[in-house]
């Protein structure tokens, strides 16, 4: 599989997931229908989204690592799938929720060759192969190297130097907001993030010029694509990233 095929597959997944999600009244999306493989409750909208994604992915020679179903399939290409990132938003009609797919030639992030994130509410599309794109247009991270910047932080403690702080509830999209320069950095060092939450967004951000690391400034590329791996990440342009690690994250 190459990046062109991955883009085609991703777009078909996004199309089907969007149709499935939109078929459910907002008032019914929050119904509990079981427990996911990640150990959290599965909402009706989560299950419907995953089933729609699987209709496409199970036709391909891929191994899927998904939030609700766990590891499915035995293909050579590994796909980290979050069929609905931002479930709370989707159940409240808040237009920030997405489907996220990361394609890798192995169970390691370093072998990723394509990332795709699609806002299911607004139809905004992000993807990356060797470059990063938003709705087909090339994107780049901001060049702001000042700590007095626009930040997405989970969750700020104490005083911070940032100009403004926001939290939107969809990590995949939030990292893409850094990739396209809408925000200057993304910080989540709680250790709660899983691979399907951030792998596609991280790949897109890196291709847009971002540096991505853990809370110690170390690369996350050797992290595994599996259900057990947890992530602490800092995403920003090269110069701002170093300042964040040295003066904000490590303090």
PDB file of C-alpha atoms in Angstrom:
ATOM      1  CA  UNK A   1       0.000   0.000   0.000  1.00  0.00           C
ATOM      2  CA  UNK A   2       1.200   3.523  -0.784  1.00  0.00           C
ATOM      3  CA  UNK A   3       0.042   6.939   0.429  1.00  0.00           C
ATOM      4  CA  UNK A   4      -2.247   7.436  -2.566  1.00  0.00           C
ATOM      5  CA  UNK A   5      -4.128   4.234  -1.717  1.00  0.00           C
ATOM      6  CA  UNK A   6      -4.205   5.195   1.966  1.00  0.00           C
ATOM      7  CA  UNK A   7      -5.770   8.560   1.094  1.00  0.00           C
ATOM      8  CA  UNK A   8      -8.457   6.888  -0.993  1.00  0.00           C
ATOM      9  CA  UNK A   9      -9.248   4.412   1.782  1.00  0.00           C
ATOM     10  CA  UNK A  10      -9.301   7.183   4.395  1.00  0.00           C
ATOM     11  CA  UNK A  11     -11.701   9.296   2.392  1.00  0.00           C
ATOM     12  CA  UNK A  12     -14.067   6.369   1.991  1.00  0.00           C
ATOM     13  CA  UNK A  13     -13.884   5.698   5.734  1.00  0.00           C
ATOM     14  CA  UNK A  14     -14.594   9.361   6.495  1.00  0.00           C
ATOM     15  CA  UNK A  15     -17.551   9.397   4.116  1.00  0.00           C
ATOM     16  CA  UNK A  16     -19.133   6.335   5.683  1.00  0.00           C
ATOM     17  CA  UNK A  17     -18.446   7.356   9.282  1.00  0.00           C
ATOM     18  CA  UNK A  18     -19.912  10.806   8.708  1.00  0.00           C
ATOM     19  CA  UNK A  19     -23.075   9.305   7.207  1.00  0.00           C
ATOM     20  CA  UNK A  20     -23.381   6.850  10.100  1.00  0.00           C
ATOM     21  CA  UNK A  21     -22.871   9.487  12.799  1.00  0.00           C
ATOM     22  CA  UNK A  22     -25.292  11.904  11.156  1.00  0.00           C
ATOM     23  CA  UNK A  23     -27.940   9.183  11.036  1.00  0.00           C
ATOM     24  CA  UNK A  24     -28.218   9.245  14.838  1.00  0.00           C
ATOM     25  CA  UNK A  25     -30.143  11.978  16.605  1.00  0.00           C
ATOM     26  CA  UNK A  26     -27.890  13.959  18.909  1.00  0.00           C
ATOM     27  CA  UNK A  27     -30.082  13.081  21.897  1.00  0.00           C
ATOM     28  CA  UNK A  28     -29.465   9.350  21.311  1.00  0.00           C
ATOM     29  CA  UNK A  29     -25.724   9.435  20.591  1.00  0.00           C
ATOM     30  CA  UNK A  30     -24.789   9.263  24.275  1.00  0.00           C
ATOM     31  CA  UNK A  31     -26.476   5.913  25.005  1.00  0.00           C
ATOM     32  CA  UNK A  32     -24.140   3.380  26.630  1.00  0.00           C
ATOM     33  CA  UNK A  33     -23.961   0.160  24.600  1.00  0.00           C
ATOM     34  CA  UNK A  34     -21.073  -1.677  26.279  1.00  0.00           C
ATOM     35  CA  UNK A  35     -17.388  -1.390  27.126  1.00  0.00           C
ATOM     36  CA  UNK A  36     -14.602  -0.802  24.642  1.00  0.00           C
ATOM     37  CA  UNK A  37     -11.293  -2.695  24.555  1.00  0.00           C
ATOM     38  CA  UNK A  38      -9.722   0.441  26.006  1.00  0.00           C
ATOM     39  CA  UNK A  39     -11.729  -0.098  29.203  1.00  0.00           C
ATOM     40  CA  UNK A  40     -14.028   2.892  28.785  1.00  0.00           C
ATOM     41  CA  UNK A  41     -17.790   2.898  28.121  1.00  0.00           C
ATOM     42  CA  UNK A  42     -18.807   2.664  24.479  1.00  0.00           C
ATOM     43  CA  UNK A  43     -21.459   5.112  23.368  1.00  0.00           C
ATOM     44  CA  UNK A  44     -23.904   4.318  20.590  1.00  0.00           C
ATOM     45  CA  UNK A  45     -22.249   6.880  18.342  1.00  0.00           C
ATOM     46  CA  UNK A  46     -18.810   5.275  18.956  1.00  0.00           C
ATOM     47  CA  UNK A  47     -20.040   1.832  17.943  1.00  0.00           C
ATOM     48  CA  UNK A  48     -21.837   3.065  14.841  1.00  0.00           C
ATOM     49  CA  UNK A  49     -18.749   5.040  13.762  1.00  0.00           C
ATOM     50  CA  UNK A  50     -16.447   2.058  14.221  1.00  0.00           C
ATOM     51  CA  UNK A  51     -18.760  -0.306  12.366  1.00  0.00           C
ATOM     52  CA  UNK A  52     -18.877   2.123   9.440  1.00  0.00           C
ATOM     53  CA  UNK A  53     -15.073   2.399   9.373  1.00  0.00           C
ATOM     54  CA  UNK A  54     -14.663  -1.370   9.530  1.00  0.00           C
ATOM     55  CA  UNK A  55     -16.921  -1.808   6.493  1.00  0.00           C
ATOM     56  CA  UNK A  56     -14.129  -0.212   4.496  1.00  0.00           C
ATOM     57  CA  UNK A  57     -10.986  -1.302   6.335  1.00  0.00           C
ATOM     58  CA  UNK A  58     -11.870  -4.999   6.555  1.00  0.00           C
ATOM     59  CA  UNK A  59     -11.767  -5.150   2.764  1.00  0.00           C
ATOM     60  CA  UNK A  60      -8.072  -4.233   2.882  1.00  0.00           C
ATOM     61  CA  UNK A  61      -4.994  -6.216   3.919  1.00  0.00           C
ATOM     62  CA  UNK A  62      -4.499  -4.297   7.148  1.00  0.00           C
ATOM     63  CA  UNK A  63      -4.239  -4.864  10.881  1.00  0.00           C
ATOM     64  CA  UNK A  64      -6.497  -2.402  12.688  1.00  0.00           C
ATOM     65  CA  UNK A  65      -5.774  -1.064  16.176  1.00  0.00           C
ATOM     66  CA  UNK A  66      -9.038   0.594  17.197  1.00  0.00           C
ATOM     67  CA  UNK A  67     -10.361   2.237  20.353  1.00  0.00           C
ATOM     68  CA  UNK A  68     -13.474   0.108  20.692  1.00  0.00           C
ATOM     69  CA  UNK A  69     -12.665  -3.268  19.092  1.00  0.00           C
ATOM     70  CA  UNK A  70      -8.951  -3.507  19.880  1.00  0.00           C
ATOM     71  CA  UNK A  71      -6.694  -5.323  17.385  1.00  0.00           C
ATOM     72  CA  UNK A  72      -8.493  -6.722  14.335  1.00  0.00           C
ATOM     73  CA  UNK A  73      -7.068  -8.341  11.184  1.00  0.00           C
ATOM     74  CA  UNK A  74      -3.676  -9.675  10.154  1.00  0.00           C
ATOM     75  CA  UNK A  75      -2.530  -7.448   7.292  1.00  0.00           C
ATOM     76  CA  UNK A  76       0.967  -6.145   6.652  1.00  0.00           C
ATOM     77  CA  UNK A  77      -0.070  -2.505   7.042  1.00  0.00           C
ATOM     78  CA  UNK A  78      -1.038  -1.398  10.551  1.00  0.00           C
ATOM     79  CA  UNK A  79      -3.811   1.190  10.879  1.00  0.00           C
ATOM     80  CA  UNK A  80      -4.305   3.053  14.158  1.00  0.00           C
ATOM     81  CA  UNK A  81      -7.979   4.018  14.001  1.00  0.00           C
ATOM     82  CA  UNK A  82     -10.033   6.325  16.144  1.00  0.00           C
ATOM     83  CA  UNK A  83     -13.434   6.226  14.452  1.00  0.00           C
ATOM     84  CA  UNK A  84     -14.710   9.057  16.643  1.00  0.00           C
ATOM     85  CA  UNK A  85     -12.238  11.289  18.453  1.00  0.00           C
ATOM     86  CA  UNK A  86     -14.237  13.778  20.492  1.00  0.00           C
ATOM     87  CA  UNK A  87     -17.197  11.657  21.547  1.00  0.00           C
ATOM     88  CA  UNK A  88     -18.377  14.166  24.161  1.00  0.00           C
ATOM     89  CA  UNK A  89     -18.552  16.887  21.514  1.00  0.00           C
ATOM     90  CA  UNK A  90     -20.417  14.606  19.120  1.00  0.00           C
ATOM     91  CA  UNK A  91     -23.018  13.776  21.769  1.00  0.00           C
ATOM     92  CA  UNK A  92     -23.597  17.472  22.477  1.00  0.00           C
ATOM     93  CA  UNK A  93     -23.603  18.730  18.885  1.00  0.00           C
ATOM     94  CA  UNK A  94     -20.343  20.629  19.381  1.00  0.00           C
ATOM     95  CA  UNK A  95     -18.697  20.669  15.909  1.00  0.00           C
ATOM     96  CA  UNK A  96     -15.244  19.413  16.892  1.00  0.00           C
ATOM     97  CA  UNK A  97     -15.059  15.636  16.479  1.00  0.00           C
ATOM     98  CA  UNK A  98     -13.151  13.583  13.971  1.00  0.00           C
ATOM     99  CA  UNK A  99     -12.156  10.276  12.462  1.00  0.00           C
ATOM    100  CA  UNK A 100      -8.427   9.597  12.580  1.00  0.00           C
ATOM    101  CA  UNK A 101      -6.330   7.029  10.687  1.00  0.00           C
ATOM    102  CA  UNK A 102      -2.592   6.439  10.871  1.00  0.00           C
ATOM    103  CA  UNK A 103      -0.986   3.990   8.398  1.00  0.00           C
ATOM    104  CA  UNK A 104       2.319   2.293   9.272  1.00  0.00           C
ATOM    105  CA  UNK A 105       4.452  -0.460   7.760  1.00  0.00           C
ATOM    106  CA  UNK A 106       4.951  -1.948  11.234  1.00  0.00           C
ATOM    107  CA  UNK A 107       3.733  -1.730  14.818  1.00  0.00           C
ATOM    108  CA  UNK A 108       6.101   1.231  15.375  1.00  0.00           C
ATOM    109  CA  UNK A 109       5.255   4.899  14.898  1.00  0.00           C
ATOM    110  CA  UNK A 110       8.570   5.462  13.119  1.00  0.00           C
ATOM    111  CA  UNK A 111       7.298   3.437  10.155  1.00  0.00           C
ATOM    112  CA  UNK A 112       4.221   5.618   9.602  1.00  0.00           C
ATOM    113  CA  UNK A 113       3.793   6.670   5.966  1.00  0.00           C
ATOM    114  CA  UNK A 114       0.392   8.384   5.996  1.00  0.00           C
ATOM    115  CA  UNK A 115      -1.861  10.231   8.430  1.00  0.00           C
ATOM    116  CA  UNK A 116      -5.456  11.377   8.001  1.00  0.00           C
ATOM    117  CA  UNK A 117      -7.812  13.406  10.229  1.00  0.00           C
ATOM    118  CA  UNK A 118     -11.274  14.513   9.142  1.00  0.00           C
ATOM    119  CA  UNK A 119     -13.608  16.802  11.085  1.00  0.00           C
ATOM    120  CA  UNK A 120     -16.922  14.985  10.807  1.00  0.00           C
ATOM    121  CA  UNK A 121     -18.923  18.107  11.666  1.00  0.00           C
ATOM    122  CA  UNK A 122     -17.301  20.616   9.300  1.00  0.00           C
ATOM    123  CA  UNK A 123     -15.837  18.301   6.600  1.00  0.00           C
ATOM    124  CA  UNK A 124     -12.387  19.831   7.111  1.00  0.00           C
ATOM    125  CA  UNK A 125      -9.760  17.359   5.918  1.00  0.00           C
ATOM    126  CA  UNK A 126      -6.146  17.057   7.042  1.00  0.00           C
ATOM    127  CA  UNK A 127      -3.671  14.543   5.697  1.00  0.00           C
ATOM    128  CA  UNK A 128       0.036  14.030   5.195  1.00  0.00           C
ATOM    129  CA  UNK A 129       2.315  11.888   3.059  1.00  0.00           C
ATOM    130  CA  UNK A 130       5.677  13.609   2.519  1.00  0.00           C
ATOM    131  CA  UNK A 131       3.958  16.984   3.041  1.00  0.00           C
ATOM    132  CA  UNK A 132       0.962  18.114   5.078  1.00  0.00           C
ATOM    133  CA  UNK A 133      -2.323  19.432   3.721  1.00  0.00           C
ATOM    134  CA  UNK A 134      -5.594  20.991   4.861  1.00  0.00           C
ATOM    135  CA  UNK A 135      -8.416  20.717   2.323  1.00  0.00           C
ATOM    136  CA  UNK A 136      -5.809  20.071  -0.366  1.00  0.00           C
ATOM    137  CA  UNK A 137      -3.671  23.121   0.453  1.00  0.00           C
ATOM    138  CA  UNK A 138      -0.167  22.833   1.879  1.00  0.00           C
ATOM    139  CA  UNK A 139       0.108  23.788   5.565  1.00  0.00           C
ATOM    140  CA  UNK A 140       2.932  24.793   7.890  1.00  0.00           C
ATOM    141  CA  UNK A 141       3.285  25.321  11.623  1.00  0.00           C
ATOM    142  CA  UNK A 142       3.540  28.866  12.915  1.00  0.00           C
ATOM    143  CA  UNK A 143       6.969  30.473  13.298  1.00  0.00           C
ATOM    144  CA  UNK A 144       6.104  32.051  16.649  1.00  0.00           C
ATOM    145  CA  UNK A 145       8.940  31.279  19.080  1.00  0.00           C
ATOM    146  CA  UNK A 146       7.571  33.304  22.002  1.00  0.00           C
ATOM    147  CA  UNK A 147       6.071  31.632  25.064  1.00  0.00           C
ATOM    148  CA  UNK A 148       3.436  34.365  24.905  1.00  0.00           C
ATOM    149  CA  UNK A 149       1.601  32.256  22.359  1.00  0.00           C
ATOM    150  CA  UNK A 150      -1.688  30.524  21.601  1.00  0.00           C
ATOM    151  CA  UNK A 151      -1.631  27.163  23.343  1.00  0.00           C
ATOM    152  CA  UNK A 152      -3.720  24.039  23.720  1.00  0.00           C
ATOM    153  CA  UNK A 153      -2.906  22.584  27.139  1.00  0.00           C
ATOM    154  CA  UNK A 154      -4.356  19.624  29.074  1.00  0.00           C
ATOM    155  CA  UNK A 155      -4.635  20.924  31.792  1.00  0.00           C
ATOM    156  CA  UNK A 156      -2.835  24.079  32.907  1.00  0.00           C
ATOM    157  CA  UNK A 157      -1.613  24.171  36.507  1.00  0.00           C
ATOM    158  CA  UNK A 158      -0.405  27.329  38.155  1.00  0.00           C
ATOM    159  CA  UNK A 159       0.760  30.362  36.204  1.00  0.00           C
ATOM    160  CA  UNK A 160       1.659  30.072  32.534  1.00  0.00           C
ATOM    161  CA  UNK A 161       3.252  32.521  30.106  1.00  0.00           C
ATOM    162  CA  UNK A 162       0.759  31.830  27.313  1.00  0.00           C
ATOM    163  CA  UNK A 163      -1.306  34.533  25.624  1.00  0.00           C
ATOM    164  CA  UNK A 164      -4.363  32.273  25.623  1.00  0.00           C
ATOM    165  CA  UNK A 165      -5.127  28.636  26.436  1.00  0.00           C
ATOM    166  CA  UNK A 166      -7.824  26.496  24.867  1.00  0.00           C
ATOM    167  CA  UNK A 167      -9.047  22.886  25.140  1.00  0.00           C
ATOM    168  CA  UNK A 168     -11.310  21.520  22.391  1.00  0.00           C
ATOM    169  CA  UNK A 169     -11.788  17.852  23.270  1.00  0.00           C
ATOM    170  CA  UNK A 170     -10.401  16.132  20.163  1.00  0.00           C
ATOM    171  CA  UNK A 171      -6.654  15.539  20.342  1.00  0.00           C
ATOM    172  CA  UNK A 172      -6.409  14.501  16.689  1.00  0.00           C
ATOM    173  CA  UNK A 173      -7.887  17.801  15.531  1.00  0.00           C
ATOM    174  CA  UNK A 174      -6.069  19.849  18.162  1.00  0.00           C
ATOM    175  CA  UNK A 175      -2.680  18.636  16.959  1.00  0.00           C
ATOM    176  CA  UNK A 176      -3.791  19.497  13.422  1.00  0.00           C
ATOM    177  CA  UNK A 177      -4.629  23.014  14.657  1.00  0.00           C
ATOM    178  CA  UNK A 178      -0.921  23.306  15.454  1.00  0.00           C
ATOM    179  CA  UNK A 179       0.016  21.790  12.091  1.00  0.00           C
ATOM    180  CA  UNK A 180      -1.913  24.472  10.191  1.00  0.00           C
ATOM    181  CA  UNK A 181      -0.679  27.342  12.382  1.00  0.00           C
ATOM    182  CA  UNK A 182      -4.027  28.102  14.030  1.00  0.00           C
ATOM    183  CA  UNK A 183      -2.354  27.411  17.387  1.00  0.00           C
ATOM    184  CA  UNK A 184       1.309  27.502  18.311  1.00  0.00           C
ATOM    185  CA  UNK A 185       1.565  24.458  20.555  1.00  0.00           C
ATOM    186  CA  UNK A 186      -0.196  21.424  21.968  1.00  0.00           C
ATOM    187  CA  UNK A 187       0.747  20.040  25.396  1.00  0.00           C
ATOM    188  CA  UNK A 188      -0.704  16.968  27.095  1.00  0.00           C
ATOM    189  CA  UNK A 189       1.647  15.343  29.589  1.00  0.00           C
ATOM    190  CA  UNK A 190      -0.936  13.568  31.728  1.00  0.00           C
ATOM    191  CA  UNK A 191      -0.021  10.185  30.222  1.00  0.00           C
ATOM    192  CA  UNK A 192      -3.601   9.400  29.177  1.00  0.00           C
ATOM    193  CA  UNK A 193      -3.312   9.616  25.397  1.00  0.00           C
ATOM    194  CA  UNK A 194      -3.375   6.423  23.343  1.00  0.00           C
ATOM    195  CA  UNK A 195      -1.889   5.770  19.954  1.00  0.00           C
ATOM    196  CA  UNK A 196      -5.128   6.077  17.998  1.00  0.00           C
ATOM    197  CA  UNK A 197      -5.809   9.456  19.656  1.00  0.00           C
ATOM    198  CA  UNK A 198      -2.715  11.200  18.346  1.00  0.00           C
ATOM    199  CA  UNK A 199      -0.680   9.160  15.845  1.00  0.00           C
ATOM    200  CA  UNK A 200      -2.286  10.558  12.681  1.00  0.00           C
ATOM    201  CA  UNK A 201      -2.282  14.128  13.973  1.00  0.00           C
ATOM    202  CA  UNK A 202       1.335  13.811  15.095  1.00  0.00           C
ATOM    203  CA  UNK A 203       2.426  12.586  11.662  1.00  0.00           C
ATOM    204  CA  UNK A 204       0.588  15.468   9.984  1.00  0.00           C
ATOM    205  CA  UNK A 205       2.143  17.984  12.386  1.00  0.00           C
ATOM    206  CA  UNK A 206       5.648  16.618  11.816  1.00  0.00           C
ATOM    207  CA  UNK A 207       5.214  16.865   8.056  1.00  0.00           C
ATOM    208  CA  UNK A 208       4.083  20.459   8.592  1.00  0.00           C
ATOM    209  CA  UNK A 209       7.352  21.245  10.371  1.00  0.00           C
ATOM    210  CA  UNK A 210       6.515  20.540  14.008  1.00  0.00           C
ATOM    211  CA  UNK A 211       8.763  18.898  16.553  1.00  0.00           C
ATOM    212  CA  UNK A 212       6.955  16.254  18.606  1.00  0.00           C
ATOM    213  CA  UNK A 213       8.360  14.796  21.804  1.00  0.00           C
ATOM    214  CA  UNK A 214       7.447  13.471  25.211  1.00  0.00           C
ATOM    215  CA  UNK A 215       7.628  15.636  28.340  1.00  0.00           C
ATOM    216  CA  UNK A 216      11.416  15.122  28.557  1.00  0.00           C
ATOM    217  CA  UNK A 217      12.026  16.276  25.020  1.00  0.00           C
ATOM    218  CA  UNK A 218      12.617  12.728  23.767  1.00  0.00           C
ATOM    219  CA  UNK A 219      11.273  11.378  20.480  1.00  0.00           C
ATOM    220  CA  UNK A 220       8.157   9.199  20.532  1.00  0.00           C
ATOM    221  CA  UNK A 221       8.971   7.464  17.234  1.00  0.00           C
ATOM    222  CA  UNK A 222       9.908   4.171  18.914  1.00  0.00           C
ATOM    223  CA  UNK A 223       6.532   3.991  20.626  1.00  0.00           C
ATOM    224  CA  UNK A 224       4.357   1.017  19.681  1.00  0.00           C
ATOM    225  CA  UNK A 225       1.053   1.012  17.856  1.00  0.00           C
ATOM    226  CA  UNK A 226      -0.884  -1.087  20.332  1.00  0.00           C
ATOM    227  CA  UNK A 227      -3.582  -0.852  22.990  1.00  0.00           C
ATOM    228  CA  UNK A 228      -1.184  -0.577  25.932  1.00  0.00           C
ATOM    229  CA  UNK A 229       1.050   2.326  24.905  1.00  0.00           C
ATOM    230  CA  UNK A 230       0.460   5.698  26.569  1.00  0.00           C
ATOM    231  CA  UNK A 231       1.707   9.091  25.463  1.00  0.00           C
ATOM    232  CA  UNK A 232       2.793  12.397  26.901  1.00  0.00           C
ATOM    233  CA  UNK A 233       3.366  14.831  24.052  1.00  0.00           C
ATOM    234  CA  UNK A 234       4.530  18.358  23.304  1.00  0.00           C
ATOM    235  CA  UNK A 235       4.004  19.683  19.761  1.00  0.00           C
ATOM    236  CA  UNK A 236       5.362  22.983  18.421  1.00  0.00           C
ATOM    237  CA  UNK A 237       7.809  24.477  15.956  1.00  0.00           C
ATOM    238  CA  UNK A 238      11.489  23.782  16.623  1.00  0.00           C
ATOM    239  CA  UNK A 239      12.378  26.964  18.489  1.00  0.00           C
ATOM    240  CA  UNK A 240       9.227  27.191  20.578  1.00  0.00           C
ATOM    241  CA  UNK A 241       9.355  23.477  21.399  1.00  0.00           C
ATOM    242  CA  UNK A 242      12.727  23.800  23.148  1.00  0.00           C
ATOM    243  CA  UNK A 243      11.476  26.719  25.230  1.00  0.00           C
ATOM    244  CA  UNK A 244       8.359  24.808  26.217  1.00  0.00           C
ATOM    245  CA  UNK A 245      10.353  21.799  27.388  1.00  0.00           C
ATOM    246  CA  UNK A 246      12.912  23.885  29.279  1.00  0.00           C
ATOM    247  CA  UNK A 247      10.655  26.441  30.936  1.00  0.00           C
ATOM    248  CA  UNK A 248       7.091  25.119  31.059  1.00  0.00           C
ATOM    249  CA  UNK A 249       6.936  21.340  30.952  1.00  0.00           C
ATOM    250  CA  UNK A 250       9.976  20.489  33.088  1.00  0.00           C
ATOM    251  CA  UNK A 251       9.348  23.016  35.828  1.00  0.00           C
TER     252      UNK A 251
END
